Tab-separated table of C-alpha atoms in Angstrom:
chain	number	residue	atom	x	y	z
A	1010	MET	CA	-35.626	-67.640	65.951
A	1011	GLU	CA	-34.328	-64.248	64.817
A	1012	LEU	CA	-36.779	-61.376	65.317
A	1013	THR	CA	-36.491	-60.472	61.633
A	1014	THR	CA	-37.642	-63.977	60.690
A	1015	PHE	CA	-40.392	-63.853	63.314
A	1016	TRP	CA	-41.769	-60.616	61.876
A	1017	PHE	CA	-41.551	-61.927	58.320
A	1018	ILE	CA	-43.658	-64.904	59.404
A	1019	LEU	CA	-46.083	-62.666	61.313
A	1020	ILE	CA	-46.564	-60.403	58.288
A	1021	ALA	CA	-47.226	-63.499	56.170
A	1022	VAL	CA	-49.854	-64.577	58.724
A	1023	LEU	CA	-51.475	-61.131	58.605
A	1024	TRP	CA	-51.703	-61.191	54.807
A	1025	ALA	CA	-53.041	-64.735	54.862
A	1026	GLY	CA	-55.679	-63.682	57.393
A	1027	TYR	CA	-56.603	-60.656	55.294
A	1028	PHE	CA	-57.015	-62.655	52.082
A	1029	LEU	CA	-58.908	-65.384	53.926
A	1030	LEU	CA	-61.449	-62.991	55.473
A	1031	GLU	CA	-61.600	-60.171	52.945
A	1032	GLY	CA	-61.505	-62.744	50.163
A	1033	PHE	CA	-65.082	-63.886	50.688
A	1034	ASP	CA	-66.123	-60.227	51.119
A	1035	PHE	CA	-64.739	-59.510	47.663
A	1036	GLY	CA	-66.371	-62.653	46.322
A	1037	VAL	CA	-69.803	-61.656	47.607
A	1038	GLY	CA	-69.435	-58.198	46.059
A	1039	ILE	CA	-68.340	-59.631	42.711
A	1040	LEU	CA	-71.281	-62.055	42.669
A	1041	LEU	CA	-73.820	-59.408	43.642
A	1042	PRO	CA	-75.039	-58.823	40.043
A	1043	VAL	CA	-75.166	-62.597	39.412
A	1044	LEU	CA	-76.992	-63.845	42.506
A	1045	GLY	CA	-78.806	-60.618	43.341
A	1046	ARG	CA	-81.709	-60.861	40.908
A	1047	ASP	CA	-83.761	-58.249	42.797
A	1048	ASP	CA	-83.288	-55.786	45.640
A	1049	ARG	CA	-84.239	-58.248	48.401
A	1050	SER	CA	-81.786	-60.904	47.202
A	1051	ARG	CA	-79.028	-58.295	46.900
A	1052	ARG	CA	-79.780	-57.123	50.424
A	1053	LEU	CA	-79.639	-60.725	51.589
A	1054	ALA	CA	-76.182	-61.164	50.055
A	1055	ILE	CA	-74.915	-57.889	51.528
A	1056	ASN	CA	-76.301	-58.761	54.967
A	1057	THR	CA	-74.184	-61.926	55.089
A	1058	ILE	CA	-71.044	-59.767	55.269
A	1059	GLY	CA	-72.618	-56.657	56.797
A	1060	PRO	CA	-71.488	-57.283	60.399
A	1061	VAL	CA	-67.923	-58.337	59.526
A	1062	TRP	CA	-66.608	-56.661	56.373
A	1063	ASP	CA	-65.136	-53.610	58.118
A	1064	GLY	CA	-63.522	-55.775	60.783
A	1065	ASN	CA	-61.931	-57.884	58.054
A	1066	GLU	CA	-60.241	-54.795	56.616
A	1067	VAL	CA	-58.449	-54.249	59.930
A	1068	TRP	CA	-56.119	-57.074	58.888
A	1069	LEU	CA	-54.950	-54.952	55.946
A	1070	ILE	CA	-54.255	-51.960	58.190
A	1071	VAL	CA	-52.313	-54.110	60.651
A	1072	ALA	CA	-50.355	-55.822	57.852
A	1073	GLY	CA	-49.397	-52.455	56.367
A	1074	GLY	CA	-48.507	-51.013	59.774
A	1075	ALA	CA	-46.426	-54.061	60.700
A	1076	THR	CA	-44.528	-53.848	57.416
A	1077	PHE	CA	-43.849	-50.140	57.975
A	1078	ALA	CA	-42.558	-50.705	61.517
A	1079	ALA	CA	-40.651	-53.981	61.039
A	1080	PHE	CA	-39.300	-53.531	57.489
A	1081	PRO	CA	-39.293	-49.785	56.638
A	1082	GLU	CA	-37.083	-50.261	53.556
A	1083	TRP	CA	-39.527	-52.826	52.176
A	1084	TYR	CA	-42.474	-50.541	52.919
A	1085	ALA	CA	-40.812	-47.518	51.269
A	1086	THR	CA	-39.804	-49.356	48.092
A	1087	LEU	CA	-43.131	-51.184	47.836
A	1088	PHE	CA	-45.369	-48.160	48.294
A	1089	SER	CA	-43.312	-45.911	46.044
A	1090	GLY	CA	-42.878	-48.443	43.242
A	1091	PHE	CA	-46.434	-49.803	43.414
A	1092	PHE	CA	-48.005	-46.417	44.036
A	1093	LEU	CA	-50.594	-46.487	41.228
A	1094	PRO	CA	-51.996	-50.011	41.785
A	1095	LEU	CA	-52.058	-49.494	45.555
A	1096	LEU	CA	-53.838	-46.158	45.057
A	1097	LEU	CA	-56.428	-47.868	42.846
A	1098	ILE	CA	-56.949	-50.506	45.546
A	1099	LEU	CA	-57.366	-47.821	48.203
A	1100	VAL	CA	-59.888	-45.858	46.117
A	1101	ALA	CA	-61.834	-49.045	45.363
A	1102	LEU	CA	-61.970	-49.980	49.051
A	1103	ILE	CA	-63.164	-46.491	49.985
A	1104	VAL	CA	-65.886	-46.497	47.316
A	1105	ARG	CA	-66.955	-49.987	48.409
A	1106	GLY	CA	-67.152	-49.008	52.075
A	1107	VAL	CA	-69.187	-45.898	51.278
A	1108	ALA	CA	-71.528	-47.976	49.120
A	1109	PHE	CA	-72.289	-50.373	51.987
A	1110	GLU	CA	-73.277	-47.451	54.204
A	1111	TYR	CA	-75.159	-45.324	51.657
A	1112	ARG	CA	-77.185	-47.768	49.546
A	1113	HIS	CA	-80.019	-47.898	52.104
A	1114	LYS	CA	-80.225	-44.139	52.642
A	1115	ARG	CA	-82.867	-43.707	49.918
A	1116	GLU	CA	-85.621	-45.923	48.542
A	1117	SER	CA	-84.897	-45.031	44.920
A	1118	ALA	CA	-84.154	-48.131	42.832
A	1119	ARG	CA	-81.707	-46.157	40.687
A	1120	TRP	CA	-79.892	-44.965	43.820
A	1121	LYS	CA	-79.463	-48.531	45.088
A	1122	GLN	CA	-78.410	-49.877	41.696
A	1123	GLY	CA	-75.693	-47.228	41.510
A	1124	TRP	CA	-74.260	-48.160	44.893
A	1125	ASP	CA	-74.547	-51.877	44.077
A	1126	LEU	CA	-72.384	-51.186	41.041
A	1127	CYS	CA	-69.860	-49.484	43.324
A	1128	ILE	CA	-69.809	-52.578	45.535
A	1129	PHE	CA	-69.149	-54.742	42.481
A	1130	TRP	CA	-66.255	-52.644	41.142
A	1131	GLY	CA	-64.950	-51.944	44.629
A	1132	SER	CA	-64.638	-55.699	45.100
A	1133	LEU	CA	-63.432	-56.652	41.608
A	1134	VAL	CA	-60.545	-54.173	41.346
A	1135	PRO	CA	-58.778	-55.158	44.613
A	1136	ALA	CA	-59.414	-58.854	43.957
A	1137	ILE	CA	-57.348	-58.558	40.769
A	1138	LEU	CA	-54.734	-56.000	41.797
A	1139	TRP	CA	-53.733	-57.755	45.019
A	1140	GLY	CA	-52.749	-60.778	42.945
A	1141	VAL	CA	-50.839	-58.584	40.493
A	1142	ALA	CA	-48.991	-56.875	43.364
A	1143	PHE	CA	-47.971	-60.094	45.103
A	1144	GLY	CA	-47.053	-61.692	41.795
A	1145	ASN	CA	-44.552	-58.889	41.238
A	1146	ILE	CA	-43.233	-59.112	44.791
A	1147	VAL	CA	-42.462	-62.819	44.382
A	1148	ARG	CA	-41.173	-62.548	40.800
A	1149	GLY	CA	-39.039	-59.506	41.526
A	1150	VAL	CA	-38.968	-55.979	40.149
A	1151	PRO	CA	-36.196	-53.631	38.933
A	1152	ILE	CA	-34.537	-52.270	42.096
A	1153	ASP	CA	-31.260	-50.335	41.949
A	1154	ALA	CA	-28.349	-50.296	44.393
A	1155	GLN	CA	-30.108	-47.633	46.498
A	1156	HIS	CA	-33.096	-49.982	46.905
A	1157	GLU	CA	-35.253	-47.726	44.735
A	1158	TYR	CA	-37.819	-49.090	42.263
A	1159	VAL	CA	-36.713	-47.907	38.803
A	1160	GLY	CA	-39.420	-49.496	36.669
A	1161	GLY	CA	-42.739	-48.134	35.498
A	1162	PHE	CA	-46.359	-49.178	35.762
A	1163	VAL	CA	-46.046	-51.286	32.595
A	1164	ASN	CA	-43.334	-53.401	34.264
A	1165	LEU	CA	-45.931	-54.568	36.765
A	1166	LEU	CA	-48.224	-55.890	34.017
A	1167	ASN	CA	-46.092	-58.905	33.145
A	1168	PRO	CA	-47.653	-62.313	32.346
A	1169	TYR	CA	-46.767	-63.896	35.701
A	1170	ALA	CA	-48.274	-61.044	37.715
A	1171	LEU	CA	-51.398	-60.918	35.531
A	1172	LEU	CA	-51.865	-64.654	36.084
A	1173	GLY	CA	-51.533	-63.913	39.799
A	1174	GLY	CA	-54.351	-61.371	39.449
A	1175	LEU	CA	-56.554	-63.938	37.716
A	1176	THR	CA	-55.731	-66.432	40.467
A	1177	THR	CA	-56.809	-64.166	43.320
A	1178	LEU	CA	-59.911	-63.153	41.355
A	1179	ALA	CA	-60.889	-66.794	40.773
A	1180	LEU	CA	-60.148	-67.917	44.335
A	1181	PHE	CA	-61.913	-64.981	45.987
A	1182	THR	CA	-64.981	-65.353	43.774
A	1183	LEU	CA	-65.165	-69.077	44.538
A	1184	HIS	CA	-64.603	-68.348	48.245
A	1185	GLY	CA	-67.477	-65.846	48.170
A	1186	ALA	CA	-69.834	-68.299	46.461
A	1187	VAL	CA	-69.085	-70.987	49.057
A	1188	PHE	CA	-69.560	-68.421	51.837
A	1189	LEU	CA	-72.982	-67.434	50.469
A	1190	ALA	CA	-73.972	-71.102	50.309
A	1191	LEU	CA	-72.861	-71.422	53.934
A	1192	LYS	CA	-74.548	-68.263	55.236
A	1193	THR	CA	-77.880	-68.375	53.416
A	1194	ASP	CA	-80.795	-70.754	53.135
A	1195	GLY	CA	-83.435	-71.373	50.508
A	1196	PRO	CA	-83.009	-70.518	46.816
A	1197	MET	CA	-79.823	-68.481	47.249
A	1198	ARG	CA	-78.102	-71.317	49.096
A	1199	ALA	CA	-78.853	-73.723	46.266
A	1200	GLU	CA	-77.924	-71.243	43.538
A	1201	ALA	CA	-74.677	-70.239	45.266
A	1202	GLY	CA	-73.740	-73.890	45.631
A	1203	ARG	CA	-74.317	-74.590	41.938
A	1204	LEU	CA	-72.384	-71.462	40.983
A	1205	ALA	CA	-69.462	-72.456	43.230
A	1206	THR	CA	-69.175	-75.763	41.398
A	1207	ARG	CA	-69.016	-73.963	38.042
A	1208	LEU	CA	-66.529	-71.381	39.337
A	1209	ALA	CA	-64.247	-74.161	40.513
A	1210	LEU	CA	-63.842	-75.290	36.898
A	1211	ALA	CA	-62.018	-72.005	36.266
A	1212	ALA	CA	-60.355	-71.570	39.667
A	1213	VAL	CA	-58.651	-74.983	39.756
A	1214	PRO	CA	-56.627	-74.725	36.496
A	1215	ILE	CA	-55.828	-71.020	36.984
A	1216	ALA	CA	-54.559	-71.459	40.543
A	1217	ALA	CA	-52.701	-74.659	39.645
A	1218	GLY	CA	-51.023	-72.900	36.720
A	1219	PHE	CA	-49.899	-69.970	38.848
A	1220	LEU	CA	-48.520	-72.145	41.647
A	1221	ALA	CA	-46.792	-74.431	39.135
A	1222	TRP	CA	-45.189	-71.424	37.406
A	1223	THR	CA	-43.977	-70.211	40.805
A	1224	ALA	CA	-42.492	-73.604	41.653
A	1225	ILE	CA	-40.729	-73.890	38.279
A	1226	THR	CA	-39.329	-70.357	38.305
A	1227	ASP	CA	-38.109	-70.409	41.903
A	1228	PRO	CA	-38.127	-74.011	43.168
A	1229	ASP	CA	-38.371	-74.411	46.922
A	1230	ASP	CA	-39.173	-77.712	48.607
A	1231	TRP	CA	-41.471	-76.223	51.224
A	1232	GLY	CA	-43.089	-73.911	48.693
A	1233	ILE	CA	-43.818	-76.828	46.362
A	1234	ALA	CA	-45.239	-78.915	49.225
A	1235	LEU	CA	-47.526	-76.067	50.303
A	1236	SER	CA	-48.631	-75.519	46.699
A	1237	VAL	CA	-49.567	-79.199	46.359
A	1238	LEU	CA	-51.573	-79.018	49.592
A	1239	ALA	CA	-53.323	-75.875	48.318
A	1240	ALA	CA	-54.283	-77.699	45.124
A	1241	LEU	CA	-55.625	-80.679	47.081
A	1242	THR	CA	-57.756	-78.525	49.397
A	1243	LEU	CA	-59.124	-76.659	46.384
A	1244	LEU	CA	-60.168	-79.938	44.769
A	1245	ALA	CA	-61.701	-81.049	48.080
A	1246	SER	CA	-63.799	-77.875	48.232
A	1247	VAL	CA	-65.325	-78.731	44.844
A	1248	GLN	CA	-66.497	-82.153	46.008
A	1249	LEU	CA	-67.703	-80.844	49.374
A	1250	THR	CA	-69.743	-78.136	47.643
A	1251	ARG	CA	-71.388	-80.730	45.401
A	1252	ILE	CA	-72.614	-82.734	48.380
A	1253	ARG	CA	-73.751	-79.521	50.156
A	1254	ARG	CA	-71.281	-79.716	53.016
A	1255	GLU	CA	-70.867	-75.962	52.946
A	1256	GLY	CA	-69.056	-75.654	56.270
A	1257	TRP	CA	-66.317	-78.063	55.243
A	1258	ALA	CA	-66.222	-76.577	51.734
A	1259	PHE	CA	-65.635	-73.116	53.199
A	1260	THR	CA	-62.885	-74.548	55.406
A	1261	ALA	CA	-61.286	-76.071	52.303
A	1262	THR	CA	-61.325	-72.832	50.284
A	1263	ALA	CA	-60.008	-70.976	53.336
A	1264	ALA	CA	-57.189	-73.513	53.630
A	1265	THR	CA	-56.428	-73.106	49.917
A	1266	ILE	CA	-55.976	-69.341	50.285
A	1267	VAL	CA	-53.850	-69.638	53.430
A	1268	LEU	CA	-51.660	-72.375	51.925
A	1269	ALA	CA	-51.205	-70.418	48.682
A	1270	VAL	CA	-50.088	-67.306	50.604
A	1271	ALA	CA	-47.774	-69.465	52.731
A	1272	ALA	CA	-46.277	-70.983	49.567
A	1273	LEU	CA	-45.578	-67.519	48.112
A	1274	PHE	CA	-43.948	-66.208	51.293
A	1275	THR	CA	-41.919	-69.408	51.715
A	1276	THR	CA	-40.651	-69.062	48.151
A	1277	LEU	CA	-39.864	-65.383	48.757
A	1278	PHE	CA	-37.834	-65.877	51.980
A	1279	PRO	CA	-35.221	-64.590	52.866
A	1280	ASN	CA	-35.979	-61.864	50.327
A	1281	VAL	CA	-38.839	-59.488	50.872
A	1282	MET	CA	-38.506	-57.873	47.435
A	1283	PRO	CA	-36.104	-59.432	44.905
A	1284	SER	CA	-34.351	-57.269	42.331
A	1285	THR	CA	-34.405	-58.319	38.687
A	1286	LEU	CA	-31.443	-56.031	37.914
A	1287	ASP	CA	-28.942	-57.553	40.337
A	1288	PRO	CA	-29.561	-60.036	43.171
A	1289	ALA	CA	-27.257	-57.899	45.331
A	1290	ASN	CA	-29.857	-55.107	45.144
A	1291	SER	CA	-32.616	-57.301	46.577
A	1292	LEU	CA	-34.323	-56.338	49.814
A	1293	THR	CA	-34.026	-59.071	52.432
A	1294	VAL	CA	-35.256	-59.607	55.967
A	1295	LEU	CA	-31.867	-58.348	57.146
A	1296	ASN	CA	-31.142	-55.247	55.069
A	1297	ALA	CA	-34.773	-54.031	55.091
A	1298	SER	CA	-35.513	-54.461	58.797
A	1299	SER	CA	-35.758	-52.013	61.680
A	1300	THR	CA	-33.294	-51.980	64.580
A	1301	PRO	CA	-33.295	-54.948	66.993
A	1302	TYR	CA	-34.670	-52.750	69.786
A	1303	THR	CA	-37.642	-51.666	67.631
A	1304	LEU	CA	-38.410	-55.277	66.736
A	1305	LYS	CA	-38.176	-56.299	70.387
A	1306	VAL	CA	-40.693	-53.650	71.505
A	1307	MET	CA	-43.021	-54.542	68.630
A	1308	THR	CA	-42.832	-58.216	69.559
A	1309	TRP	CA	-44.040	-57.549	73.104
A	1310	VAL	CA	-46.906	-55.421	71.776
A	1311	ALA	CA	-47.888	-58.166	69.305
A	1312	VAL	CA	-47.744	-60.885	71.968
A	1313	LEU	CA	-50.009	-58.890	74.286
A	1314	PHE	CA	-52.621	-57.562	71.868
A	1315	THR	CA	-52.863	-60.058	68.990
A	1316	PRO	CA	-54.726	-62.696	71.060
A	1317	LEU	CA	-57.258	-60.070	72.189
A	1318	VAL	CA	-57.974	-59.034	68.598
A	1319	LEU	CA	-58.359	-62.656	67.494
A	1320	LEU	CA	-60.711	-63.440	70.373
A	1321	TYR	CA	-62.871	-60.404	69.635
A	1322	GLN	CA	-63.147	-61.209	65.940
A	1323	ALA	CA	-63.909	-64.868	66.664
A	1324	TRP	CA	-66.658	-63.759	69.053
A	1325	THR	CA	-68.110	-61.506	66.317
A	1326	TYR	CA	-68.330	-64.386	63.854
A	1327	TRP	CA	-69.888	-66.589	66.524
A	1328	VAL	CA	-72.599	-64.019	67.284
A	1329	PHE	CA	-73.505	-63.660	63.591
A	1330	ARG	CA	-73.203	-67.355	62.702
A	1331	LYS	CA	-76.900	-67.873	61.860
A	1332	ARG	CA	-77.980	-68.562	58.283
A	1333	LEU	CA	-80.049	-65.855	56.585
A	1334	LYS	CA	-82.965	-66.328	54.228
A	1335	LEU	CA	-85.195	-64.069	52.158
A	1336	SER	CA	-87.928	-64.067	54.804
A	1337	ASP	CA	-85.465	-62.284	57.116
A	1338	ILE	CA	-85.318	-59.380	54.661
A	1339	PRO	CA	-88.397	-57.092	54.887
A	1340	ALA	CA	-90.007	-56.108	51.621
């Protein structure tokens, strides 16, 4: 396998891991006003992701760093052309992280409600904009012969990309509801399970529509197969949630997200950023990559350190695997 292909696959894995793990974080934040009827229930919801949310964001940092090092042309065009949406995502993530740390600093109800609102918006905005960004990456954007993005912000708000934003919003919210049903016990577990079933009624047609549009616009045998598998696992999660098999339901929603990301990257390959002006202007794994020596050094670093990171994060989830209930939250 060529190193350029290897790093394209690795970056796809990093983004899939980020959406899988940060996805339920976003979902919990979005559902905070719905399932958090009082301060104790909101604290219960936040505590389910408290030990892991910052570790989940490491996947984003690594994905961005890997893109910068392996495909600098892709990184430069992406971050210059998508500057405003990526800035909004960054600001939302910062506000959300500060809210997690500051909401308990004072006992004032108004103080906590303000930070809870920051958690909600700090989860909602990235959940939508990540889908918009990746929708544009797969669909293609206006790139000139110098590999510069020559469109504006309005170009990014096309119907396909907006449907991508709705898809990530629906999937992440459903993923968060299933996670809360898995990680809590008592009334919140039951309520999160019922809510997940209702959310699936919206998530299934939205996600199916987006994946079908992708398959029709840019047909790829492997991409279509992965999209079908993603649809099947999403339907399985609905049934598993109904019978209160939360562990398997969470596995199914996780598989849906990973398979959907895999379908998008499979459809995209060998491009990393298609041009809608002229296919010759498209960025590919070859013309956007670093030198072979750089990729070789990076590969050795990834082989040595990636397993250690995965083992540490797996150990973290194992330590905090216990279900939480309201009695665990002091008044």
